[in-house]
Coordinates of C-alpha atoms in Angstrom, one line a residue:
M11 CA 1.5 -53.9 4.4
R12 CA 1.6 -56.9 2.1
I13 CA 4.1 -59.4 3.6
L14 CA 5.6 -62.5 2.0
F15 CA 6.9 -65.2 4.4
A16 CA 9.4 -67.3 2.3
D17 CA 10.3 -69.7 5.1
K18 CA 8.5 -71.4 7.9
F19 CA 7.3 -69.1 10.7
E20 CA 5.7 -69.5 14.1
A21 CA 2.0 -69.9 13.6
D22 CA 0.9 -67.8 16.6
Q23 CA 3.2 -64.9 15.7
F24 CA 2.1 -65.1 12.0
D25 CA -1.6 -64.8 13.2
R26 CA -0.5 -61.9 15.4
I27 CA 0.9 -60.0 12.4
V28 CA -2.3 -60.7 10.5
S29 CA -4.3 -59.3 13.5
L30 CA -2.4 -56.0 13.1
G31 CA -4.0 -55.5 9.8
H32 CA -1.3 -56.8 7.4
E33 CA -1.9 -59.1 4.5
C34 CA 0.4 -62.0 5.1
I35 CA 1.2 -64.8 2.5
S36 CA 3.0 -67.9 3.7
R37 CA 5.0 -69.7 1.0
P38 CA 7.8 -71.6 2.8
E39 CA 8.3 -73.8 -0.2
L40 CA 9.8 -71.0 -2.3
T41 CA 13.4 -71.5 -3.4
A42 CA 15.9 -68.8 -4.1
D43 CA 15.4 -69.3 -7.9
E44 CA 11.6 -69.1 -7.5
L45 CA 11.6 -66.0 -5.3
P46 CA 12.1 -63.4 -8.1
D47 CA 8.8 -64.5 -9.8
A48 CA 7.0 -64.3 -6.4
I49 CA 8.2 -61.0 -4.9
G50 CA 6.0 -58.6 -7.0
G51 CA 3.4 -56.7 -5.1
F52 CA 4.9 -57.3 -1.6
D53 CA 6.1 -54.5 0.7
A54 CA 8.0 -56.8 3.1
L55 CA 9.8 -60.1 2.9
I56 CA 10.5 -62.4 5.8
V57 CA 13.1 -65.2 5.4
R58 CA 15.2 -67.6 7.5
S59 CA 17.6 -69.4 5.3
T60 CA 16.2 -68.7 1.8
V61 CA 18.7 -66.7 -0.3
V62 CA 17.6 -63.3 -1.3
S63 CA 19.6 -62.5 -4.4
E64 CA 20.1 -59.4 -6.5
S65 CA 17.7 -60.9 -9.0
T66 CA 14.9 -61.0 -6.3
I67 CA 15.6 -57.4 -5.3
A68 CA 15.6 -56.3 -8.9
A69 CA 12.3 -58.1 -9.6
S70 CA 10.5 -56.3 -6.7
D71 CA 8.3 -53.4 -7.4
R72 CA 7.2 -52.4 -3.8
L73 CA 9.6 -54.1 -1.5
A74 CA 10.8 -51.8 1.3
L75 CA 11.8 -54.2 4.1
I76 CA 13.6 -57.5 4.3
V77 CA 13.7 -59.2 7.7
R78 CA 16.1 -62.1 8.4
A79 CA 14.5 -64.1 11.1
G80 CA 17.9 -64.8 12.7
A81 CA 21.2 -63.1 13.1
G82 CA 23.3 -63.7 10.0
T83 CA 22.5 -61.8 6.8
N84 CA 25.1 -63.4 4.5
T85 CA 22.2 -65.0 2.5
I86 CA 20.9 -61.6 1.5
D87 CA 22.5 -59.3 -1.1
L88 CA 22.9 -56.3 1.2
A89 CA 24.5 -54.1 -1.4
A90 CA 21.7 -54.6 -3.9
A91 CA 19.1 -53.9 -1.2
A92 CA 20.9 -50.7 -0.2
A93 CA 21.1 -49.5 -3.8
R94 CA 17.3 -49.8 -4.1
G95 CA 16.7 -48.2 -0.7
I96 CA 15.4 -51.4 0.9
Y97 CA 16.0 -51.9 4.6
V98 CA 17.5 -55.2 5.7
C99 CA 16.9 -56.0 9.4
N100 CA 17.8 -59.0 11.5
T101 CA 17.1 -60.4 15.0
P102 CA 20.5 -60.5 16.7
G103 CA 20.9 -62.4 20.0
K104 CA 17.4 -64.0 20.0
N105 CA 18.8 -67.5 19.3
A106 CA 22.1 -67.0 21.2
I107 CA 21.1 -69.2 24.1
A108 CA 20.1 -72.1 21.8
V109 CA 23.5 -72.0 20.0
A110 CA 25.3 -71.8 23.3
E111 CA 23.4 -74.8 24.6
L112 CA 24.4 -76.8 21.5
T113 CA 28.0 -75.7 21.9
L114 CA 28.1 -77.0 25.4
G115 CA 26.3 -80.2 24.3
L116 CA 29.0 -80.9 21.7
I117 CA 31.8 -80.3 24.2
I118 CA 30.2 -82.6 26.8
S119 CA 29.5 -85.2 24.1
I120 CA 33.1 -85.2 22.9
D121 CA 34.5 -85.5 26.4
R122 CA 32.2 -88.3 27.4
A123 CA 31.8 -90.0 24.0
I124 CA 28.0 -89.9 24.5
P125 CA 27.0 -90.5 20.9
D126 CA 29.2 -93.6 20.6
A127 CA 28.0 -94.9 23.9
V128 CA 24.4 -94.6 22.9
M129 CA 25.0 -96.3 19.6
D130 CA 26.8 -99.2 21.3
L131 CA 24.0 -99.7 23.7
R132 CA 21.4 -99.6 20.9
S133 CA 23.5 -102.3 19.1
G134 CA 23.6 -104.5 22.2
R135 CA 27.2 -103.8 23.2
W136 CA 28.3 -103.1 26.8
D137 CA 31.7 -101.5 27.0
K138 CA 32.1 -99.8 30.4
S139 CA 35.9 -99.8 30.3
R140 CA 36.0 -97.8 27.0
Y141 CA 33.5 -95.1 28.2
S142 CA 35.1 -94.7 31.6
R143 CA 38.1 -92.9 30.2
A144 CA 36.7 -89.3 30.0
R145 CA 39.1 -86.5 31.0
G146 CA 36.4 -84.3 32.5
L147 CA 35.9 -80.5 31.9
Y148 CA 36.4 -79.0 35.3
G149 CA 39.5 -76.7 35.3
R150 CA 40.3 -77.1 31.6
H151 CA 40.8 -74.1 29.4
L152 CA 38.1 -73.0 27.0
G153 CA 39.1 -70.4 24.4
I154 CA 36.1 -68.4 23.0
V155 CA 36.7 -66.7 19.6
G156 CA 34.0 -64.0 19.4
L157 CA 32.4 -62.5 22.5
G158 CA 29.2 -61.4 20.9
E159 CA 25.7 -62.5 22.1
V160 CA 26.5 -66.2 21.5
G161 CA 30.1 -66.1 22.8
T162 CA 29.1 -64.5 26.1
A163 CA 26.2 -66.9 26.5
V164 CA 28.7 -69.8 26.1
A165 CA 31.0 -68.1 28.7
E166 CA 28.1 -67.9 31.2
R167 CA 27.3 -71.6 30.8
A168 CA 30.9 -72.8 30.6
A169 CA 31.8 -70.9 33.8
A170 CA 29.1 -73.0 35.7
F171 CA 31.0 -76.1 34.6
G172 CA 34.2 -74.8 36.2
L173 CA 36.0 -74.2 32.9
E174 CA 38.8 -71.6 32.8
L175 CA 37.8 -69.1 30.2
L176 CA 40.0 -67.4 27.7
S177 CA 39.4 -65.0 24.8
L178 CA 41.1 -62.4 22.6
D179 CA 42.1 -58.9 23.8
R180 CA 40.2 -56.5 21.6
P181 CA 39.8 -52.7 21.9
H182 CA 36.5 -50.9 22.1
R183 CA 34.4 -53.6 23.7
R184 CA 30.8 -52.9 24.4
P185 CA 30.0 -52.3 28.1
Q186 CA 28.0 -55.6 28.3
V187 CA 31.0 -57.5 27.0
R188 CA 33.5 -55.8 29.4
E189 CA 31.1 -56.7 32.2
A190 CA 30.9 -60.3 31.1
I191 CA 34.7 -60.5 30.9
S192 CA 35.0 -59.3 34.4
R193 CA 32.2 -61.4 35.9
H194 CA 33.4 -64.6 34.4
R195 CA 37.1 -63.8 34.8
I196 CA 37.9 -64.3 31.2
G197 CA 41.6 -64.1 30.6
L198 CA 42.6 -62.2 27.4
L199 CA 45.4 -63.1 25.1
P200 CA 46.9 -61.0 22.3
G201 CA 46.3 -63.2 19.3
L202 CA 44.6 -66.3 17.9
D203 CA 47.7 -68.4 17.9
E204 CA 48.3 -67.7 21.6
L205 CA 44.7 -68.5 22.3
A206 CA 44.9 -71.8 20.4
A207 CA 48.1 -72.9 22.2
A208 CA 46.6 -72.1 25.6
S209 CA 43.2 -73.8 25.1
D210 CA 42.1 -77.4 25.6
I211 CA 38.9 -76.5 23.8
L212 CA 38.6 -73.8 21.1
T213 CA 35.0 -72.6 20.2
F214 CA 34.2 -70.2 17.4
H215 CA 31.3 -67.6 17.4
V216 CA 32.1 -65.1 14.7
P217 CA 30.2 -63.9 11.7
G218 CA 30.8 -65.1 8.1
A219 CA 33.1 -62.5 6.5
P220 CA 36.2 -62.5 4.2
E221 CA 38.4 -62.1 7.3
T222 CA 37.0 -65.2 9.0
K223 CA 36.9 -67.5 6.0
G224 CA 39.4 -70.4 6.6
I225 CA 40.3 -69.0 10.1
I226 CA 40.4 -72.6 11.4
S227 CA 43.6 -73.2 9.3
E228 CA 46.5 -75.5 9.2
Q229 CA 48.6 -72.9 11.2
L230 CA 46.0 -72.5 13.9
L231 CA 45.3 -76.2 14.2
G232 CA 49.1 -76.8 14.5
R233 CA 49.2 -74.5 17.5
M234 CA 46.6 -76.5 19.4
K235 CA 47.4 -79.2 21.9
P236 CA 47.3 -82.9 20.7
G237 CA 43.8 -84.2 21.4
A238 CA 42.3 -80.7 21.9
M239 CA 38.7 -80.0 20.8
V240 CA 37.7 -77.4 18.1
I241 CA 34.0 -76.4 18.1
N242 CA 32.3 -74.6 15.2
T243 CA 28.6 -73.7 15.5
S244 CA 28.8 -70.4 13.6
R245 CA 29.7 -70.6 9.8
G246 CA 30.9 -73.6 7.7
D247 CA 33.5 -71.6 5.7
L248 CA 35.5 -70.9 8.9
V249 CA 37.0 -74.3 8.5
D250 CA 39.8 -75.4 6.2
E251 CA 38.4 -78.8 5.7
A252 CA 41.6 -80.5 4.5
A253 CA 43.6 -79.0 7.3
L254 CA 41.2 -80.2 9.9
I255 CA 41.1 -83.7 8.6
V256 CA 44.9 -83.9 8.7
A257 CA 44.9 -82.5 12.2
M258 CA 42.4 -85.1 13.3
D259 CA 44.4 -87.9 11.6
E260 CA 47.8 -86.9 12.8
R261 CA 47.3 -85.1 16.1
G262 CA 44.1 -86.5 17.5
I263 CA 42.2 -83.2 17.3
R264 CA 38.5 -83.7 17.9
A265 CA 35.8 -81.6 16.4
G266 CA 32.2 -80.7 17.3
L267 CA 30.5 -79.2 14.2
D268 CA 27.1 -77.9 13.5
V269 CA 28.0 -76.3 10.1
Y270 CA 30.0 -77.4 7.1
P271 CA 31.6 -75.7 4.1
D272 CA 29.5 -77.6 1.6
E273 CA 26.3 -78.4 3.5
P274 CA 23.0 -78.8 1.6
A275 CA 20.9 -75.7 1.0
S276 CA 17.7 -77.7 1.6
G277 CA 16.4 -78.9 4.9
S278 CA 16.7 -82.6 4.0
G279 CA 18.4 -84.8 1.4
E280 CA 21.5 -86.9 0.8
Y281 CA 24.8 -85.5 2.1
R282 CA 28.2 -87.1 1.5
S283 CA 31.0 -85.5 3.4
V284 CA 34.5 -86.8 4.4
L285 CA 34.6 -84.2 7.2
A286 CA 31.2 -85.0 8.7
T287 CA 31.8 -88.7 8.7
H288 CA 35.3 -88.6 10.2
P289 CA 35.4 -90.7 13.4
N290 CA 36.9 -87.7 15.3
V291 CA 33.8 -85.5 14.4
Y292 CA 30.6 -85.3 16.4
G293 CA 28.3 -83.4 14.0
T294 CA 24.8 -82.0 14.0
H295 CA 22.6 -80.8 11.1
H296 CA 23.0 -76.9 11.3
I297 CA 20.4 -76.9 14.1
G298 CA 22.2 -74.5 16.6
A299 CA 19.3 -72.0 16.5
S300 CA 16.6 -74.5 16.1
T301 CA 14.9 -74.8 19.5
A302 CA 11.2 -73.9 20.1
Q303 CA 12.3 -71.3 22.6
A304 CA 14.7 -69.7 20.1
Q305 CA 12.3 -69.7 17.2
E306 CA 9.6 -68.1 19.3
A307 CA 12.0 -65.4 20.5
V308 CA 13.0 -64.7 16.9
A309 CA 9.4 -64.6 15.7
E310 CA 8.5 -62.1 18.5
E311 CA 11.4 -59.9 17.4
V312 CA 10.2 -60.1 13.8
V313 CA 6.8 -58.9 15.0
R314 CA 8.4 -56.0 16.8
I315 CA 10.4 -55.0 13.7
I316 CA 7.3 -55.1 11.5
T317 CA 5.3 -53.1 14.1
A318 CA 8.0 -50.5 14.4
F319 CA 8.4 -50.2 10.6
D320 CA 4.7 -49.7 10.2
R321 CA 5.0 -46.7 12.6
G322 CA 8.0 -45.2 10.8
R323 CA 10.8 -46.6 12.8
V324 CA 13.5 -49.0 11.5
E325 CA 14.9 -51.5 14.1
N326 CA 18.1 -53.6 13.7
C327 CA 18.9 -52.4 10.2
V328 CA 22.2 -53.8 8.9
N329 CA 22.6 -52.0 5.6
M330 CA 22.5 -48.3 6.5
E331 CA 25.6 -46.2 6.2
T332 CA 27.1 -46.0 9.7
R333 CA 29.8 -43.3 8.9
E334 CA 28.9 -39.7 9.1
L335 CA 28.5 -38.4 5.6
G336 CA 28.9 -34.8 4.2
A337 CA 31.4 -32.2 5.2
A338 CA 29.3 -30.1 7.6
T339 CA 26.5 -30.3 10.1
V340 CA 23.6 -27.8 9.9
V341 CA 21.7 -27.6 13.2
V342 CA 18.3 -25.9 13.0
R343 CA 16.3 -25.3 16.2
H344 CA 12.8 -24.5 15.1
L345 CA 9.1 -24.3 16.1
D346 CA 7.3 -27.6 15.5
K347 CA 5.1 -26.3 12.7
V348 CA 4.1 -27.6 9.3
G349 CA 6.4 -26.5 6.5
V350 CA 9.4 -25.4 8.5
L351 CA 11.7 -28.2 7.3
S352 CA 10.3 -27.9 3.8
D353 CA 11.5 -24.3 3.7
V354 CA 14.9 -25.3 5.1
L355 CA 15.3 -28.0 2.5
S356 CA 14.3 -25.7 -0.3
I357 CA 17.0 -23.3 0.6
L358 CA 19.6 -26.1 0.7
R359 CA 18.3 -27.4 -2.7
N360 CA 18.5 -24.0 -4.3
A361 CA 22.1 -23.7 -3.1
R362 CA 22.8 -27.2 -4.6
V363 CA 23.6 -28.6 -1.1
N364 CA 22.9 -32.3 -0.8
V365 CA 21.4 -33.6 2.4
E366 CA 23.2 -36.9 3.3
Q367 CA 21.8 -37.7 6.7
M368 CA 19.1 -36.0 8.8
T369 CA 17.3 -36.3 12.1
N370 CA 14.5 -34.2 13.6
E371 CA 13.7 -34.5 17.3
V372 CA 10.8 -32.8 19.1
F373 CA 11.3 -31.3 22.6
A374 CA 9.0 -32.1 25.5
G375 CA 5.7 -30.2 25.1
G376 CA 5.7 -30.3 21.4
R377 CA 6.4 -26.6 20.8
A378 CA 10.0 -26.8 19.4
A379 CA 12.2 -29.2 17.6
C380 CA 15.8 -29.6 16.4
A381 CA 16.9 -30.8 13.0
T382 CA 20.4 -32.0 12.6
I383 CA 21.4 -32.2 8.9
R384 CA 24.6 -33.7 7.6
A385 CA 25.2 -32.1 4.2
A386 CA 27.6 -31.9 1.3
G387 CA 28.2 -28.8 -0.7
D388 CA 29.2 -25.1 -0.3
I389 CA 27.6 -24.2 3.0
T390 CA 28.3 -20.5 3.4
G391 CA 27.6 -18.0 6.1
E392 CA 25.0 -16.4 3.9
L393 CA 23.2 -19.7 3.4
V394 CA 23.0 -20.3 7.1
A395 CA 21.8 -16.7 7.6
E396 CA 19.0 -17.3 5.1
I397 CA 17.8 -20.3 7.0
D398 CA 18.1 -18.3 10.3
R399 CA 15.8 -15.6 8.9
L400 CA 12.9 -18.0 8.3
P401 CA 10.0 -16.9 10.5
D402 CA 9.7 -20.2 12.5
V403 CA 13.4 -20.9 12.9
I404 CA 14.7 -20.2 16.4
Q405 CA 18.4 -20.5 15.4
A406 CA 20.5 -22.0 12.6
T407 CA 24.1 -22.8 13.0
V408 CA 26.7 -24.8 11.1
R409 CA 29.6 -27.0 12.3
N410 CA 32.2 -27.8 9.7
D411 CA 34.2 -30.9 10.0
P412 CA 37.9 -30.4 10.9
P413 CA 40.4 -30.9 8.1
P414 CA 41.9 -34.4 8.0
P415 CA 45.5 -34.6 9.4
G416 CA 48.1 -33.5 7.0
S417 CA 45.7 -31.7 4.7
S418 CA 46.1 -28.2 3.5
R419 CA 42.6 -27.1 4.3

């Protein structure tokens, strides 16, 4: 494959991809506006923070894979990629520990006023009485909003500090999350308002989405205890900036922020922000995932995704349809021979039946296989019988979806 790296990438992992026989071009200086003119002739695109717009996708002629070297994919036009049949993959969880470490660092820094103490010492000021007033963390209540990879990593580290952990009661938790809730004795509350009211520290680890935009709102901040901490190391647009400033001015709320609603798109430059310069804010420069350990782990995962894709497998894809499509499932058990599936698909095509989703798995020994085909169209008994009569088909059956509740089907 011909692969364009439009952001910085770990040198040793870059060389490893080259050693696998791929032609790799590194152009970390490319901006979002320049990317459309550069994308032609590439099969894969690797990015970290560079925006991949609809214009870039439309300008591509061979692009089949976009890999976000990180978890969030909000900088990539997923709908445009899906419309062109381009896979978008990410590396979830590989930087979770780094973000969790920064989260705990911000909490400790706020409690002990570490940045201010350092600056005073550097300025020649000794003020032991001021910096001896920390409340301490042991036994205080930490509310975690979002128990994904980062949230559970925060819980594990916070538990070691003796913090009492709280989160939201949500149905259909993954087994790993349920196990973490049990292991760390995380208390579950019914709603965000209740969690805010019960927490001395409230930390957010949720994806950027319409439903999370402005979630750190005037109402939520009003439910928090005076002097409580709010930590945001996930997405800048979670914060209602004006509401947070008022809460800090009037109720002594303190904030630890790594992300901001209007932060610069470039890695360096001038940044003027009322929020970031507020005396109740300890802020960092959107560096949560930026440790050498995290970047190496992310790079290794990118190599794994590229290697799998080269062998016909797609890992960590975020823009495939997850719902079952079609109205019926045709199951064809068949001999693992050349042309069998071609004959099956020809029969479906001639009957104007559209294949929506399909898998084909080979049994141990390599003599037989089973194709599962989700299809839309008029799948009659005669059609299935025609497939069943093919010489290398063992058995063909159809399972129709049940009618929706209340329908007349």
